[in-house]
Amino acid sequence: EEFDQGLIIAQKKIPTTHTDMSDPLRTKLFGIGAQLLADLLTQGPPFTGKIQQKAPTAYARKFTRDDG
């Protein structure tokens, strides 16, 4: 019913630094996400989760070519 307000069924915190660049960080996060999914699927249903805390949602306009 609301944007991005579903249950959190898996989550992992990782440290990041100002030197983390987008491509290596994305690769790292994809690997972590894949492992979380594999672990979750191994456990099988029912999948329980925790409710996200409601926070004000920021609005961003649609990007255009001029945004680069």
Coordinates of N, CA, C and O in Angstrom, one line a residue:
E1 N 0.8 -1.2 0.0 CA 0.0 0.0 0.0 C 0.9 1.3 0.0 O 0.4 2.3 -0.5
E2 N 2.1 1.2 0.6 CA 2.9 2.3 0.6 C 4.2 2.0 -0.1 O 4.6 0.8 -0.2
F3 N 4.9 3.0 -0.5 CA 6.2 2.8 -1.3 C 7.3 2.3 -0.3 O 7.5 2.9 0.7
D4 N 7.9 1.2 -0.7 CA 9.0 0.6 0.1 C 8.7 0.4 1.5 O 9.5 0.8 2.4
Q5 N 7.6 -0.2 1.8 CA 7.2 -0.4 3.2 C 6.9 -1.9 3.6 O 6.3 -2.2 4.5
G6 N 7.5 -2.8 2.7 CA 7.3 -4.2 3.0 C 8.2 -4.6 4.2 O 9.0 -3.9 4.7
L7 N 8.0 -5.9 4.6 CA 8.8 -6.5 5.6 C 10.2 -6.6 5.2 O 10.5 -6.9 4.1
I8 N 11.1 -6.5 6.2 CA 12.5 -6.8 6.0 C 12.7 -8.2 6.4 O 12.5 -8.6 7.6
I9 N 13.1 -9.1 5.4 CA 13.2 -10.5 5.8 C 14.7 -10.9 5.9 O 15.0 -12.0 6.4
A10 N 15.6 -10.1 5.4 CA 17.0 -10.4 5.5 C 17.8 -9.1 5.4 O 17.4 -8.2 4.6
Q11 N 18.8 -8.9 6.2 CA 19.5 -7.7 6.3 C 20.9 -7.9 6.8 O 21.1 -8.8 7.7
K12 N 21.9 -7.2 6.3 CA 23.2 -7.3 6.9 C 23.9 -5.9 6.8 O 23.8 -5.3 5.7
K13 N 24.5 -5.5 7.8 CA 25.2 -4.2 7.9 C 26.7 -4.5 7.5 O 27.2 -5.5 8.0
I14 N 27.2 -3.6 6.7 CA 28.6 -3.7 6.3 C 29.2 -2.4 6.4 O 28.6 -1.3 6.2
P15 N 30.5 -2.3 6.8 CA 31.1 -1.0 6.9 C 31.5 -0.5 5.5 O 31.8 -1.2 4.6
T16 N 31.3 0.8 5.3 CA 31.7 1.5 4.0 C 32.6 2.7 4.4 O 32.6 3.2 5.5
T17 N 33.4 3.1 3.4 CA 34.3 4.2 3.7 C 34.2 5.2 2.5 O 33.5 4.8 1.5
H18 N 34.8 6.3 2.6 CA 34.7 7.3 1.5 C 35.5 6.8 0.3 O 35.3 7.4 -0.8
T19 N 36.3 5.8 0.4 CA 37.0 5.3 -0.7 C 36.3 4.2 -1.5 O 36.7 3.8 -2.6
D20 N 35.1 3.7 -1.0 CA 34.3 2.7 -1.7 C 33.7 3.4 -3.0 O 33.0 4.4 -2.9
M21 N 34.1 2.8 -4.1 CA 33.5 3.4 -5.4 C 32.4 2.5 -5.8 O 32.2 1.4 -5.4
S22 N 31.5 3.1 -6.7 CA 30.3 2.4 -7.1 C 30.4 1.0 -7.6 O 29.7 0.1 -7.2
D23 N 31.3 0.8 -8.6 CA 31.3 -0.5 -9.2 C 31.8 -1.6 -8.3 O 31.1 -2.6 -8.1
P24 N 32.9 -1.4 -7.5 CA 33.3 -2.5 -6.6 C 32.3 -2.6 -5.5 O 32.1 -3.8 -5.0
L25 N 31.7 -1.5 -5.0 CA 30.7 -1.6 -3.9 C 29.5 -2.4 -4.4 O 29.0 -3.2 -3.7
R26 N 29.0 -2.1 -5.6 CA 27.9 -2.8 -6.2 C 28.2 -4.3 -6.3 O 27.4 -5.2 -5.9
T27 N 29.4 -4.7 -6.7 CA 29.8 -6.1 -6.8 C 29.7 -6.7 -5.5 O 29.2 -7.9 -5.3
K28 N 30.3 -6.0 -4.5 CA 30.3 -6.6 -3.1 C 28.9 -6.8 -2.6 O 28.6 -7.8 -2.0
L29 N 28.0 -5.8 -2.8 CA 26.7 -5.9 -2.3 C 25.9 -7.0 -3.0 O 25.0 -7.6 -2.4
F30 N 26.1 -7.1 -4.3 CA 25.4 -8.2 -5.1 C 25.8 -9.6 -4.5 O 25.0 -10.4 -4.3
G31 N 27.1 -9.8 -4.1 CA 27.5 -11.0 -3.5 C 26.9 -11.2 -2.2 O 26.4 -12.4 -1.9
I32 N 26.8 -10.2 -1.4 CA 26.2 -10.3 0.0 C 24.7 -10.6 -0.2 O 24.2 -11.5 0.5
G33 N 24.1 -9.9 -1.1 CA 22.6 -10.1 -1.3 C 22.3 -11.5 -1.8 O 21.4 -12.2 -1.4
A34 N 23.2 -12.0 -2.7 CA 23.0 -13.4 -3.2 C 23.1 -14.4 -2.1 O 22.4 -15.4 -2.0
Q35 N 24.1 -14.2 -1.2 CA 24.3 -15.1 -0.1 C 23.1 -15.1 0.9 O 22.7 -16.1 1.4
L36 N 22.6 -13.8 1.2 CA 21.5 -13.7 2.0 C 20.3 -14.4 1.5 O 19.5 -15.1 2.2
L37 N 20.0 -14.3 0.2 CA 18.9 -15.0 -0.5 C 19.1 -16.5 -0.4 O 18.1 -17.2 -0.1
A38 N 20.3 -17.0 -0.7 CA 20.5 -18.4 -0.7 C 20.3 -19.0 0.7 O 19.6 -20.0 0.9
D39 N 20.8 -18.2 1.8 CA 20.5 -18.7 3.1 C 19.1 -18.7 3.5 O 18.6 -19.6 4.1
L40 N 18.4 -17.7 3.0 CA 16.9 -17.6 3.3 C 16.2 -18.7 2.6 O 15.3 -19.3 3.3
L41 N 16.5 -19.0 1.4 CA 15.8 -20.0 0.7 C 16.1 -21.4 1.2 O 15.2 -22.3 1.2
T42 N 17.3 -21.6 1.8 CA 17.6 -22.8 2.4 C 16.8 -23.1 3.7 O 16.4 -24.2 3.9
Q43 N 16.4 -22.0 4.4 CA 15.6 -22.1 5.6 C 14.2 -22.5 5.2 O 13.5 -23.2 5.9
G44 N 13.7 -22.0 4.0 CA 12.4 -22.3 3.6 C 11.3 -21.5 4.3 O 11.6 -20.8 5.3
P45 N 10.1 -21.5 3.7 CA 9.0 -20.7 4.4 C 8.6 -21.4 5.7 O 8.9 -22.5 5.9
P46 N 7.9 -20.7 6.6 CA 7.4 -19.3 6.3 C 8.5 -18.3 6.6 O 9.4 -18.5 7.5
F47 N 8.6 -17.3 5.8 CA 9.6 -16.2 5.9 C 9.0 -15.2 6.8 O 7.9 -14.6 6.5
T48 N 9.6 -14.9 7.9 CA 9.2 -13.9 8.9 C 10.1 -12.7 8.7 O 11.2 -12.8 8.3
G49 N 9.6 -11.6 9.0 CA 10.4 -10.4 8.9 C 10.0 -9.4 9.9 O 9.1 -9.6 10.8
K50 N 10.7 -8.2 9.9 CA 10.4 -7.2 10.8 C 9.8 -6.0 10.0 O 10.2 -5.8 8.8
I51 N 8.9 -5.3 10.6 CA 8.3 -4.1 10.0 C 9.3 -3.0 9.9 O 10.0 -2.7 10.9
Q52 N 9.4 -2.3 8.8 CA 10.3 -1.1 8.6 C 9.7 0.0 9.4 O 8.5 0.2 9.5
Q53 N 10.5 0.8 10.0 CA 10.1 2.0 10.6 C 9.7 3.0 9.6 O 10.4 3.2 8.6
K54 N 8.5 3.6 9.8 CA 8.0 4.6 8.8 C 8.9 5.9 9.0 O 9.2 6.4 10.0
A55 N 9.3 6.4 7.8 CA 10.1 7.6 7.8 C 9.5 8.5 6.6 O 9.0 7.9 5.7
P56 N 9.7 9.8 6.7 CA 9.3 10.6 5.6 C 10.0 10.2 4.3 O 11.2 9.9 4.3
T57 N 9.3 10.1 3.2 CA 9.8 9.7 2.0 C 10.3 10.9 1.2 O 9.5 11.9 1.0
A58 N 11.5 10.9 0.7 CA 12.0 12.0 -0.1 C 11.5 11.8 -1.5 O 11.4 10.7 -2.0
Y59 N 11.3 12.9 -2.2 CA 10.9 12.9 -3.6 C 12.0 13.4 -4.4 O 12.7 14.3 -4.1
A60 N 12.3 12.6 -5.5 CA 13.3 13.1 -6.5 C 12.6 13.1 -7.8 O 11.9 12.2 -8.2
R61 N 12.9 14.2 -8.5 CA 12.3 14.4 -9.9 C 12.9 13.4 -10.8 O 14.0 12.8 -10.5
K62 N 12.3 13.1 -11.9 CA 12.8 12.2 -12.9 C 14.1 12.8 -13.6 O 14.1 14.0 -13.9
F63 N 15.2 12.1 -13.7 CA 16.4 12.6 -14.3 C 16.2 12.7 -15.8 O 15.5 12.0 -16.4
T64 N 16.9 13.7 -16.3 CA 16.9 13.9 -17.8 C 18.4 13.7 -18.3 O 19.3 13.6 -17.5
R65 N 18.5 13.8 -19.6 CA 19.9 13.7 -20.2 C 20.8 14.9 -19.7 O 22.0 14.8 -19.6
D66 N 20.2 16.0 -19.5 CA 20.9 17.2 -19.0 C 21.5 17.0 -17.6 O 22.5 17.6 -17.2
D67 N 21.0 16.0 -16.8 CA 21.6 15.7 -15.5 C 22.9 15.0 -15.7 O 23.7 14.9 -14.7
G68 N 23.2 14.4 -16.9 CA 24.4 13.7 -17.1 C 24.6 12.4 -16.4 O 25.6 11.9 -16.2

